[in-house]
Short mmCIF file of C-alpha atoms and ligand atoms in Angstrom, two decimals:
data_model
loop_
_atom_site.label_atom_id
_atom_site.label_comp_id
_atom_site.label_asym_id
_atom_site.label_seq_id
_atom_site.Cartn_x
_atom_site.Cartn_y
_atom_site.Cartn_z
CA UNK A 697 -42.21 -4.62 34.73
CA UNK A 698 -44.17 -3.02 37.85
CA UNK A 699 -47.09 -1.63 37.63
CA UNK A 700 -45.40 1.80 38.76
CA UNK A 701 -43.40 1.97 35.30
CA UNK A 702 -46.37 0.76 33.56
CA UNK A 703 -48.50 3.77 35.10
CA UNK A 704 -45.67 5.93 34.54
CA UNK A 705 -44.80 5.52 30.76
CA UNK A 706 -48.82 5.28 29.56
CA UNK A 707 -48.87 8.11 32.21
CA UNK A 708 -46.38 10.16 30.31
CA UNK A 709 -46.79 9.14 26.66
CA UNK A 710 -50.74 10.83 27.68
CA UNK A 711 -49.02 14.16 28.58
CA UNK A 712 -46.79 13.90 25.55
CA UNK A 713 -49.62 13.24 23.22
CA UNK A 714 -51.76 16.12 24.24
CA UNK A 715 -48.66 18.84 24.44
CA UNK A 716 -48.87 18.62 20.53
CA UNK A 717 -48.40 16.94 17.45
CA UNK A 718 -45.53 14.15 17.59
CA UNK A 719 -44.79 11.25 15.71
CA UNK A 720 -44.07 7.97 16.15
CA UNK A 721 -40.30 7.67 16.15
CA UNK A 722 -40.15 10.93 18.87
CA UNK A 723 -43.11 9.07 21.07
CA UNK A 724 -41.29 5.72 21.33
CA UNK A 725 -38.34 7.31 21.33
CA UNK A 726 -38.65 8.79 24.91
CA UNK A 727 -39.18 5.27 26.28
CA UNK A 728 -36.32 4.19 23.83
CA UNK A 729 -34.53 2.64 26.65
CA UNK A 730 -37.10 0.64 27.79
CA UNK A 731 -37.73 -3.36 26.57
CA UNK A 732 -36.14 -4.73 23.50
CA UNK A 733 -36.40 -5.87 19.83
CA UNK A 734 -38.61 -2.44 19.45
CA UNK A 735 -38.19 0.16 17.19
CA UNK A 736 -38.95 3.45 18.33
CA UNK A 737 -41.39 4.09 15.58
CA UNK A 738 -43.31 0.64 16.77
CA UNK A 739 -42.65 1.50 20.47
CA UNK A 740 -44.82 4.78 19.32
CA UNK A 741 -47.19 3.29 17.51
CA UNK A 742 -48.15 0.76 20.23
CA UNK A 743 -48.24 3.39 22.76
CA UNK A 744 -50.55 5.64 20.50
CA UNK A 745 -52.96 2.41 20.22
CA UNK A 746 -53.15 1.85 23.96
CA UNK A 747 -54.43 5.90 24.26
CA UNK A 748 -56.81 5.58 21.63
CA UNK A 749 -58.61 2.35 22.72
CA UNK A 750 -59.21 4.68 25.47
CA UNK A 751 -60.15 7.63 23.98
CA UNK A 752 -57.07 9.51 23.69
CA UNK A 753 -56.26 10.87 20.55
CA UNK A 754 -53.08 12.55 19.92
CA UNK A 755 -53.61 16.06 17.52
CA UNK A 756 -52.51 15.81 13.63
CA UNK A 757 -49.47 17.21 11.98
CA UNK A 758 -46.05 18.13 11.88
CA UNK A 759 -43.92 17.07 14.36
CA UNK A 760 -43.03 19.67 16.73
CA UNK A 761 -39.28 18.28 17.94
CA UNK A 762 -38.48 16.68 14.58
CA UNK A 763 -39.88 18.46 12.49
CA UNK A 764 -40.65 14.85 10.79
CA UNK A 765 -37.59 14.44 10.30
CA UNK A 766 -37.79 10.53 11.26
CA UNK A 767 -39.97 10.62 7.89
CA UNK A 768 -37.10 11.50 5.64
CA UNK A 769 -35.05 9.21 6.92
CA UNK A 770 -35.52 6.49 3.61
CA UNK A 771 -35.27 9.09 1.37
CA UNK A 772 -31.93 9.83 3.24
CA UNK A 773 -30.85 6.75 2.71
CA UNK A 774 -32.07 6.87 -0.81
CA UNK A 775 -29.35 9.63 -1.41
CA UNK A 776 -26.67 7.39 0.81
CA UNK A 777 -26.79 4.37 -2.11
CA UNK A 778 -25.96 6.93 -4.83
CA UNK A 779 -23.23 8.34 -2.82
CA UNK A 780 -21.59 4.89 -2.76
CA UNK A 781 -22.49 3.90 -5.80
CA UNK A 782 -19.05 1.91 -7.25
CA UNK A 783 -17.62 2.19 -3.44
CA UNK A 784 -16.18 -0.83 -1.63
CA UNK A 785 -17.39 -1.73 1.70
CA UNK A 786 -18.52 -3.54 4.38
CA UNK A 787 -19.19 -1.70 7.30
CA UNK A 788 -20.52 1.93 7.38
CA UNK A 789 -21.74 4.87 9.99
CA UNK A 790 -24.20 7.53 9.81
CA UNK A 791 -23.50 10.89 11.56
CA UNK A 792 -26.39 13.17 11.25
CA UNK A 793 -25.55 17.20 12.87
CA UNK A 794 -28.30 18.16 13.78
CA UNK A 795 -30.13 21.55 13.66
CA UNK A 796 -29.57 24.03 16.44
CA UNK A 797 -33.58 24.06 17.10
CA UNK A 798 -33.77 20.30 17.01
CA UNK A 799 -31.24 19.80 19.38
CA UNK A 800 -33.39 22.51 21.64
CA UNK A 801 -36.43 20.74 21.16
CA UNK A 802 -35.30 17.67 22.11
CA UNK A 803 -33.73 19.68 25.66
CA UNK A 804 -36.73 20.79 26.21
CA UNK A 805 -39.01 17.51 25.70
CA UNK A 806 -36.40 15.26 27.55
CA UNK A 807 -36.59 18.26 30.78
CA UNK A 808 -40.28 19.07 30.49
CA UNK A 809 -41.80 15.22 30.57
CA UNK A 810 -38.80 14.12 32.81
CA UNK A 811 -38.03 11.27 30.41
CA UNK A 812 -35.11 9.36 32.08
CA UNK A 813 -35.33 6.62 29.66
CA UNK A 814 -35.18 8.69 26.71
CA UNK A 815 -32.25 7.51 23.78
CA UNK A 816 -30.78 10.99 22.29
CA UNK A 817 -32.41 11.38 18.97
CA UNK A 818 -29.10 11.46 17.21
CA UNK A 819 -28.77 8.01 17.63
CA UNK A 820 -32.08 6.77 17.00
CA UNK A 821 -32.05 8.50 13.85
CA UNK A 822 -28.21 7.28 12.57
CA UNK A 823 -29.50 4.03 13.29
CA UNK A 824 -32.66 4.86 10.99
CA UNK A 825 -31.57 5.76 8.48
CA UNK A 826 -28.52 2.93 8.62
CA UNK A 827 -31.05 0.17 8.51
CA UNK A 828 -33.43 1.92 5.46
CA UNK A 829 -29.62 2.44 3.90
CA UNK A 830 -28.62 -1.38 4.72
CA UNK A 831 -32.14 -2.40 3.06
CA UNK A 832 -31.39 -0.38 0.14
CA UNK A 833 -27.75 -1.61 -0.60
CA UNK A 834 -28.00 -5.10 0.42
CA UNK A 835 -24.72 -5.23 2.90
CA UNK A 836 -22.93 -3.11 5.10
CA UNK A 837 -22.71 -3.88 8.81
CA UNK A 838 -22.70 -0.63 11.39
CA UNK A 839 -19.11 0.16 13.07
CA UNK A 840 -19.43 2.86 15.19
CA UNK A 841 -15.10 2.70 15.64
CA UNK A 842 -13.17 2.44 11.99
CA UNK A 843 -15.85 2.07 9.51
CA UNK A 844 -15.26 1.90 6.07
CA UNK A 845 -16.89 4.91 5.01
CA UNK A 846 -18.93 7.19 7.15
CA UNK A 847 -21.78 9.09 5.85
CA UNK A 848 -22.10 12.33 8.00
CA UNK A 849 -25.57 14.50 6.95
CA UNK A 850 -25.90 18.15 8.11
CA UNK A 851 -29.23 18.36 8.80
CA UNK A 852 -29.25 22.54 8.75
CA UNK A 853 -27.67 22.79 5.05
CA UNK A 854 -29.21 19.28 3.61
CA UNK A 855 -25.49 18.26 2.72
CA UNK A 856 -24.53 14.72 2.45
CA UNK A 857 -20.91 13.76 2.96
CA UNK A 858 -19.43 10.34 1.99
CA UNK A 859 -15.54 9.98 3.69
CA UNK A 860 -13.87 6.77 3.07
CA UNK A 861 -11.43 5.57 5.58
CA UNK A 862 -7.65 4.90 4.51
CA UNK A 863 -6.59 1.43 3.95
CA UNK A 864 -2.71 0.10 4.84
CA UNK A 865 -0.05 -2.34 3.96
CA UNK A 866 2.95 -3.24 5.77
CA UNK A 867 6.01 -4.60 4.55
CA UNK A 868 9.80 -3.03 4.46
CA UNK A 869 11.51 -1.30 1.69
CA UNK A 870 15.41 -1.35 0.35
CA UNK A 871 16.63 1.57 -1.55
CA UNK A 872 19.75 0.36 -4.57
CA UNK A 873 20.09 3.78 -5.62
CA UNK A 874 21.21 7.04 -3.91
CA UNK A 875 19.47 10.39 -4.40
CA UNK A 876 16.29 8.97 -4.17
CA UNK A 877 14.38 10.77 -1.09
CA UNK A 878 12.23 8.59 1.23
CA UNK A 879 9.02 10.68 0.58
CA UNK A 880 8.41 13.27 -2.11
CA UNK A 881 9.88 16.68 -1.94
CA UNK A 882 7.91 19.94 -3.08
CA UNK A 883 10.07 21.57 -4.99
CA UNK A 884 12.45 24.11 -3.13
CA UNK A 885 12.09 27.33 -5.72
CA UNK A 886 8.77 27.47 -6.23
CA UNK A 887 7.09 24.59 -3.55
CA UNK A 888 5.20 22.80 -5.33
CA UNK A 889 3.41 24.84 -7.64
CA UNK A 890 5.84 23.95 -10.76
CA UNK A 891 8.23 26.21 -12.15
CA UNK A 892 11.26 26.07 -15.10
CA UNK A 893 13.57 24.62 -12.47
CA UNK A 894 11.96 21.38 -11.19
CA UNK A 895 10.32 21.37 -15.17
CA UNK A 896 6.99 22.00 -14.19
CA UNK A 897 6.70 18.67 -11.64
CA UNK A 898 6.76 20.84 -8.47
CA UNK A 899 8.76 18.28 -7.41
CA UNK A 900 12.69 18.65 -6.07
CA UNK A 901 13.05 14.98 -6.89
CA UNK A 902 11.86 13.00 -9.77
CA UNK A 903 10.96 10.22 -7.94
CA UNK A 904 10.88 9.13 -4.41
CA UNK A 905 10.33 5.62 -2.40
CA UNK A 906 6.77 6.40 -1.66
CA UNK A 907 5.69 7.30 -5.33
CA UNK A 908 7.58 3.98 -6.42
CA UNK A 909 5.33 2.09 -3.39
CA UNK A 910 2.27 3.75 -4.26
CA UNK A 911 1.73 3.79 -7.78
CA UNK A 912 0.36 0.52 -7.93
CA UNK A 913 -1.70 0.69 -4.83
CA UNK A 914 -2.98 3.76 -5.85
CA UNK A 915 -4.10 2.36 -9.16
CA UNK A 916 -5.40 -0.83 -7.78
CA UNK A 917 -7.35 0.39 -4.94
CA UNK A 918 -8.46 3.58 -7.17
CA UNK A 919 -7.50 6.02 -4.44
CA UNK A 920 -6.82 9.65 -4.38
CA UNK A 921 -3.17 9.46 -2.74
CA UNK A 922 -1.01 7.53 -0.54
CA UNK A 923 1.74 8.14 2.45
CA UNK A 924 4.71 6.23 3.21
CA UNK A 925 4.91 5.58 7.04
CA UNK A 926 8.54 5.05 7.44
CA UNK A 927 10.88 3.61 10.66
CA UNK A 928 12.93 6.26 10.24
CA UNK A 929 14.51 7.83 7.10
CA UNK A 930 17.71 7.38 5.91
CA UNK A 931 19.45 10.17 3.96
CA UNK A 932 19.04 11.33 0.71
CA UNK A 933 22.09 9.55 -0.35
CA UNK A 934 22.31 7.27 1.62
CA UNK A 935 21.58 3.46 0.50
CA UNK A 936 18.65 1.20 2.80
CA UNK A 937 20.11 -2.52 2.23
CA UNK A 938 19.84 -5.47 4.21
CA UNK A 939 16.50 -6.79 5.47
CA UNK A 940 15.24 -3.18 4.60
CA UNK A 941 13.07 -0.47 6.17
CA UNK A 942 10.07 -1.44 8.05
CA UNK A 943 7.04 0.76 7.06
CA UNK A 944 3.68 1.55 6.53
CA UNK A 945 1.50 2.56 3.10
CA UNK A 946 -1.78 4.35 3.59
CA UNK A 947 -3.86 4.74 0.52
CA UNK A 948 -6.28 7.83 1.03
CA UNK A 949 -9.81 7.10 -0.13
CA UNK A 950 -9.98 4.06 -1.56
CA UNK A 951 -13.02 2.94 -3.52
CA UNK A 952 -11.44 -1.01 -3.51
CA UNK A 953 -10.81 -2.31 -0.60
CA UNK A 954 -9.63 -5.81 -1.39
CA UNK A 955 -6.64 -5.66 -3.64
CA UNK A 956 -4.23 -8.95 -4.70
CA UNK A 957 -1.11 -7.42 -2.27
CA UNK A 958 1.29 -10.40 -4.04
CA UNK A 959 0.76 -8.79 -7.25
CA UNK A 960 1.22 -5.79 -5.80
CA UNK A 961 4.19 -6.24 -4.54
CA UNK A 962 5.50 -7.66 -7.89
CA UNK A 963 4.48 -4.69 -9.65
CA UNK A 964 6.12 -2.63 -7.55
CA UNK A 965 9.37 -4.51 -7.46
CA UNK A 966 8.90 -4.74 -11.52
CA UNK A 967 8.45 -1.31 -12.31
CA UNK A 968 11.62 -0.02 -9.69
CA UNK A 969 14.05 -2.67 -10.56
CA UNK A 970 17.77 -1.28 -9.52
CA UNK A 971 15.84 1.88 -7.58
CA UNK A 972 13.29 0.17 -4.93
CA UNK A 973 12.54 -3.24 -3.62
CA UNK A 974 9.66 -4.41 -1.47
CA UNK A 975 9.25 -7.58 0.80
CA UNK A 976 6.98 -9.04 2.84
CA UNK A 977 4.08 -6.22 2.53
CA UNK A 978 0.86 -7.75 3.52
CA UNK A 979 -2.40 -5.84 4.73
CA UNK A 980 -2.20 -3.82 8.21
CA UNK A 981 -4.42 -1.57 10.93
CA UNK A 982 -4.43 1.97 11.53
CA UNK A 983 -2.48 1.47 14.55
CA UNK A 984 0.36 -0.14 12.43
CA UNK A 985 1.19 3.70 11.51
CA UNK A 986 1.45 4.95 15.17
CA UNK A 987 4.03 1.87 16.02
CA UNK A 988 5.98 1.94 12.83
CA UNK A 989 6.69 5.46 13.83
CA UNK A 990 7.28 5.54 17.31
CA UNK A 991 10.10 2.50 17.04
CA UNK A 992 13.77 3.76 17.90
CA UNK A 993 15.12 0.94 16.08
CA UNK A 994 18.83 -0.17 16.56
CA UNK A 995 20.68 0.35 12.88
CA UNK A 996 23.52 -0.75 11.30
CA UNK A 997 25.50 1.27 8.76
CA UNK A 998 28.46 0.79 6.52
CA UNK A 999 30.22 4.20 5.53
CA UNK A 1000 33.21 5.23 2.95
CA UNK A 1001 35.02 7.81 4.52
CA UNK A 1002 37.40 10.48 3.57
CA UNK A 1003 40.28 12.21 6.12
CA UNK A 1004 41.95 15.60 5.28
CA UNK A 1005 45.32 13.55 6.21
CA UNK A 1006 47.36 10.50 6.15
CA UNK A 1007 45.87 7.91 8.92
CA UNK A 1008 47.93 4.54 9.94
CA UNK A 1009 45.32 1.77 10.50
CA UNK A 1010 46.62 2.02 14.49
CA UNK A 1011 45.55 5.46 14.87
CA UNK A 1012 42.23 4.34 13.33
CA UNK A 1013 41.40 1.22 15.54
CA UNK A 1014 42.65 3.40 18.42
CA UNK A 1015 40.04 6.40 17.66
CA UNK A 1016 37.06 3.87 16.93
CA UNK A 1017 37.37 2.00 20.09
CA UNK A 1018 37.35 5.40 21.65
CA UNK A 1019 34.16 6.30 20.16
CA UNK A 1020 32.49 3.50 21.57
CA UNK A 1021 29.91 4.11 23.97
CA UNK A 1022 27.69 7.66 24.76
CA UNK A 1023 27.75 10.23 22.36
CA UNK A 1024 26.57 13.37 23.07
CA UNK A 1025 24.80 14.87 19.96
CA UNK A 1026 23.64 18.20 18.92
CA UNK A 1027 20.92 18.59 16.26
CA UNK A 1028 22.95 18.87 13.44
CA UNK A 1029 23.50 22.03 11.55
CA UNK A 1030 21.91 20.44 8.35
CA UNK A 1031 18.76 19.51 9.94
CA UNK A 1032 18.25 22.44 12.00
CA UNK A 1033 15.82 24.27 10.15
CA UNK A 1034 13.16 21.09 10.86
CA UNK A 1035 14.27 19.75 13.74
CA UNK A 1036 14.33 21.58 17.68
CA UNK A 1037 18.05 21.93 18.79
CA UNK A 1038 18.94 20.02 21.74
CA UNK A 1039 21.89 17.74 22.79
CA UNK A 1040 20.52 13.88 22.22
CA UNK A 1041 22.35 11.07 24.04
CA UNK A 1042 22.98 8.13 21.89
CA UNK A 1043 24.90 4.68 21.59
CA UNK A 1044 27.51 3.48 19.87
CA UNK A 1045 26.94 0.08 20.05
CA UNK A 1046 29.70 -1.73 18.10
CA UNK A 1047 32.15 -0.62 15.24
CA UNK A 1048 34.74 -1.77 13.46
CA UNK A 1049 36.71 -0.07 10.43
CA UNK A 1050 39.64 -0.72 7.73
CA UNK A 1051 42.10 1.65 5.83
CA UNK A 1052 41.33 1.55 1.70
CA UNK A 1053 44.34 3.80 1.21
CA UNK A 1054 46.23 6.32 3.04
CA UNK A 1055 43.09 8.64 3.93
CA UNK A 1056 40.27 6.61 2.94
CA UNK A 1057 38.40 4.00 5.41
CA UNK A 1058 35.42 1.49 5.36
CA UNK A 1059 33.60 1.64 8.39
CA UNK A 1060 30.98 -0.01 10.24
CA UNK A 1061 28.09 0.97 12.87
CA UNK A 1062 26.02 -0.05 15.46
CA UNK A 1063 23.69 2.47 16.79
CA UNK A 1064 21.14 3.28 18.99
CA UNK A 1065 18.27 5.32 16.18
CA UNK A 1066 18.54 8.61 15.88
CA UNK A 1067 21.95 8.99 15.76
CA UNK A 1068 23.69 10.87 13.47
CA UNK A 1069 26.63 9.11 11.64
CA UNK A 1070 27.47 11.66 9.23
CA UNK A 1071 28.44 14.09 12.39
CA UNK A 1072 29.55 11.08 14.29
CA UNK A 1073 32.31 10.74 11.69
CA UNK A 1074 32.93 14.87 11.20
CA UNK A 1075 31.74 15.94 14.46
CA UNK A 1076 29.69 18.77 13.25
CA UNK A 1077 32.02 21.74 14.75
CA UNK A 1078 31.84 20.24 18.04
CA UNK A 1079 28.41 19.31 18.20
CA UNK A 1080 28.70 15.40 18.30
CA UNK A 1081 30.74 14.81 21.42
CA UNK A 1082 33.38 12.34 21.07
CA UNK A 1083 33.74 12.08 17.12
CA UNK A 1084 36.22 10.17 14.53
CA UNK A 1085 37.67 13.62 13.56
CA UNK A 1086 37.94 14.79 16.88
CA UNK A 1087 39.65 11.59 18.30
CA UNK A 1088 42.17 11.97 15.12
CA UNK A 1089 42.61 15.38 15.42
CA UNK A 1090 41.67 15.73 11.58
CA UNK A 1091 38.74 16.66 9.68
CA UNK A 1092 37.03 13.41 8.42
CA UNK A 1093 33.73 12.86 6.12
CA UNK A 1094 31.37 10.41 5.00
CA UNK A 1095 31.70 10.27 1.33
CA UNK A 1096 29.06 6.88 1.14
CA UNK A 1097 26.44 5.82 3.29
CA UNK A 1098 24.68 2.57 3.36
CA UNK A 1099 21.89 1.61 5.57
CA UNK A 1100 22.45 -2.34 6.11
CA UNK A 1101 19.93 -2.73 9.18
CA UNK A 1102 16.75 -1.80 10.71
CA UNK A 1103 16.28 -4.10 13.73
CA UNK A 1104 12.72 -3.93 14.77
CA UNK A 1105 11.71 -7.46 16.04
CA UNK A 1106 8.00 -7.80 14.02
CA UNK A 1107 5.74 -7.42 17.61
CA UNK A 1108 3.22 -9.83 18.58
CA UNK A 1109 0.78 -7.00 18.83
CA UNK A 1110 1.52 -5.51 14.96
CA UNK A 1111 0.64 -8.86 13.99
CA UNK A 1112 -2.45 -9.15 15.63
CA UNK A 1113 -3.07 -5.65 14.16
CA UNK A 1114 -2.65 -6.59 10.63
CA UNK A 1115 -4.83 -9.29 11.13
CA UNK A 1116 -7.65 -7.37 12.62
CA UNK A 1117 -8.08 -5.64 9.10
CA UNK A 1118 -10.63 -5.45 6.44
CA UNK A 1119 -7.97 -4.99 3.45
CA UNK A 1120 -7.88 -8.46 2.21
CA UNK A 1121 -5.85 -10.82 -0.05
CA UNK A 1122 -8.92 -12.51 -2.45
ZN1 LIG B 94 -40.60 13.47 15.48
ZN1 LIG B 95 9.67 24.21 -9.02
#
């Protein structure tokens, strides 16, 4: 250190001292920048010493930019470790918002005594408070990024606010049974609320994937909700088989953290048998959710469908390996009212199809996702450019739909995701 610096901060903590009452914390604090392993309440302290041995004594009483504040800060924390009482975690951040005249005061000290190594007193006091609270609880490690729970105090109001961050699970689902929507469905009549048609549920479904996924999660991890992530949704009726749907469960507000995901996963599969099957979950990021859902997945589908009219197993081969290739598709009519209408251009990759009977046929996709087979087959009134019916000349429907696969190779960088979180199998 020079002996400028040295001039200049005993220089300036002088001023400080004599402008009015201040205490320790808010002293050592405008040097907080300077040297290590310090607090800023012993940074203070040590600078008040060196005044008074000579002869400077600072005035008594309340602090005039924190209003002591800094004081309060254990009995802050004191309130923080009933907050969490019966909470699971490991790491933790404070967030204090502070007071419109605090924040002015501290303008107005940092401009007047030109203190350029000054730490904002936000931080200095977050981190106060977050040691007193670590002291007090015995664990809990700072994460200023995806902290278990986050304890944000308004300093105007007095209000303390515990908010604990989501855990998830990855893993992919099959669906036996049709009519079972991926995610639950406020009821259409009365949305939710509950009325004599959906029996007072508020639901338009009795049961969906997601409800069948989360109820033991839910349970387990004593959370207040949970969301189903999916790859994609497959109709209502339609079937998920194969190696199943890649996806993502967040459980809101968990007070467990670590949860036995094996079991979990048996539960699940016990409780659904014939509905809902689970495989491979295991525990996952917050970023699991963004790439889950941004994946345009290739799929594979097997469909029963119906034509108005006789159709020789020549005229079928001849239509399908027509539709091969670009299709130009229309947001279809049944979908319109949540979806924007444009014209999407898709792939048909591969398919392949035999006659059951005179107007009946077993067919099979490959598709680029986010194509529509339904109107592939029907052609939507001329929305889905080529279709089956058009090709035929003859109005043609999917009767059964089957999902048989969602080809999403597992990424490197998913992995690495799943790894880097705190939900763990004991
Ligand atoms: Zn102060
Ligand atoms: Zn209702």
């Amino acid at each position: 250190m020079s002996d400028n610096l040295l001039t200049d901060v005993v220089g300036r903590a002088r001023e400080i001292v004599a402008a009015g009452p201040i205490c320790d914390s808010c002293l050592g604090g405008a040097f907080g920048r300077l040297g290590h392993g310090w607090s800023n309440e012993e940074r203070g302290r040590a600078l008040r010493t060196v005044l008074s041995v000579v002869g400077i004594e600072a005035t008594a009483g309340r602090c005039w930019i924190c209003h002591d504040l800094f004081a309060e800060a254990a009995a802050w924390a004191g309130r923080a470790r009933e907050k969490v009482v019966g909470i699971e975690f490991s790491t933790y951040l404070f967030a204090v918002k502070p007071t419109l005249r605090w924040q002015e005061a501290e303008r107005f000290f940092v401009e007047r005594f030109g203190l350029t190594h000054a730490e904002p007193q936000k931080h200095a006091w977050n981190r106060s408070v977050g040691k007193a609270f670590e002291r007090l609880v015995g664990r809990g490690t700072v994460d200023f990024y995806d902290p278990d729970i986050k304890l944000t105090i308004d300093a105007d109001t007095a209000a303390l606010e515990v908010r604990i961050a989501s855990i998830f699970f990855r893993g992919r689902y099959r669906k036996l049974a049709r009519g079972i929507p991926q995610t639950h469905w406020p009821c259409r009549r009365c949305r939710g609320r509950g009325c004599s048609a959906c029996g007072g549920t508020g639901k338009q479904y009795p049961e969906s994937v997601e409800e069948l996924v989360a109820g033991p999660f839910v349970r387990a991890a004593q959370g207040s909700g949970a969301t189903l992530h999916g790859a994609g949704r497959e109709d209502i009726d339609a079937r998920m088989l194969g190696s199943g749907r890649p996806f993502v469960l967040e459980v809101s507000e968990p007070r467990t953290r670590t949860v036995d995901v094996a079991a979990l996963e048996r539960e699940v599969n016990a409780s659904s048998v014939g509905k809902v099957e689970v495989v491979g979950l295991r525990p996952a990021s917050r970023e699991a959710v963004r790439s889950v859902k941004e994946t345009a997945a290739e799929k594979s589908y097997r469909a029963a469908v119906e034509f108005d009219g006789a159709v020789s197993p020549d005229q079928l081969s001849a239509a399908l390996k027509a539709l091969l290739g670009v299709i130009e598709q229309r947001t279809p009519r049944r979908v319109a009212h949540r979806r924007a209408d444009l014209v999407r251009t898709r792939r048909l990759h591969s398919v392949s199809g035999t006659m059951c009977g005179e107007q009946e046929a077993e067919i099979q996709f490959r598709t680029d996702g986010g194509l529509y087979v339904k109107e592939l087959v029907s052609g939507d009134e001329g929305r889905t450019v080529p279709s089956l019916a058009g090709l035929l000349g003859q109005a043609a429907r999917v009767c059964e739909l089957d999902v048989l696969d969602v080809a999403i190779d597992e990424e490197p960088g998913n992995e690495a995701g799943a790894m880097d979180s705190r939900s763990r199998v004991p």
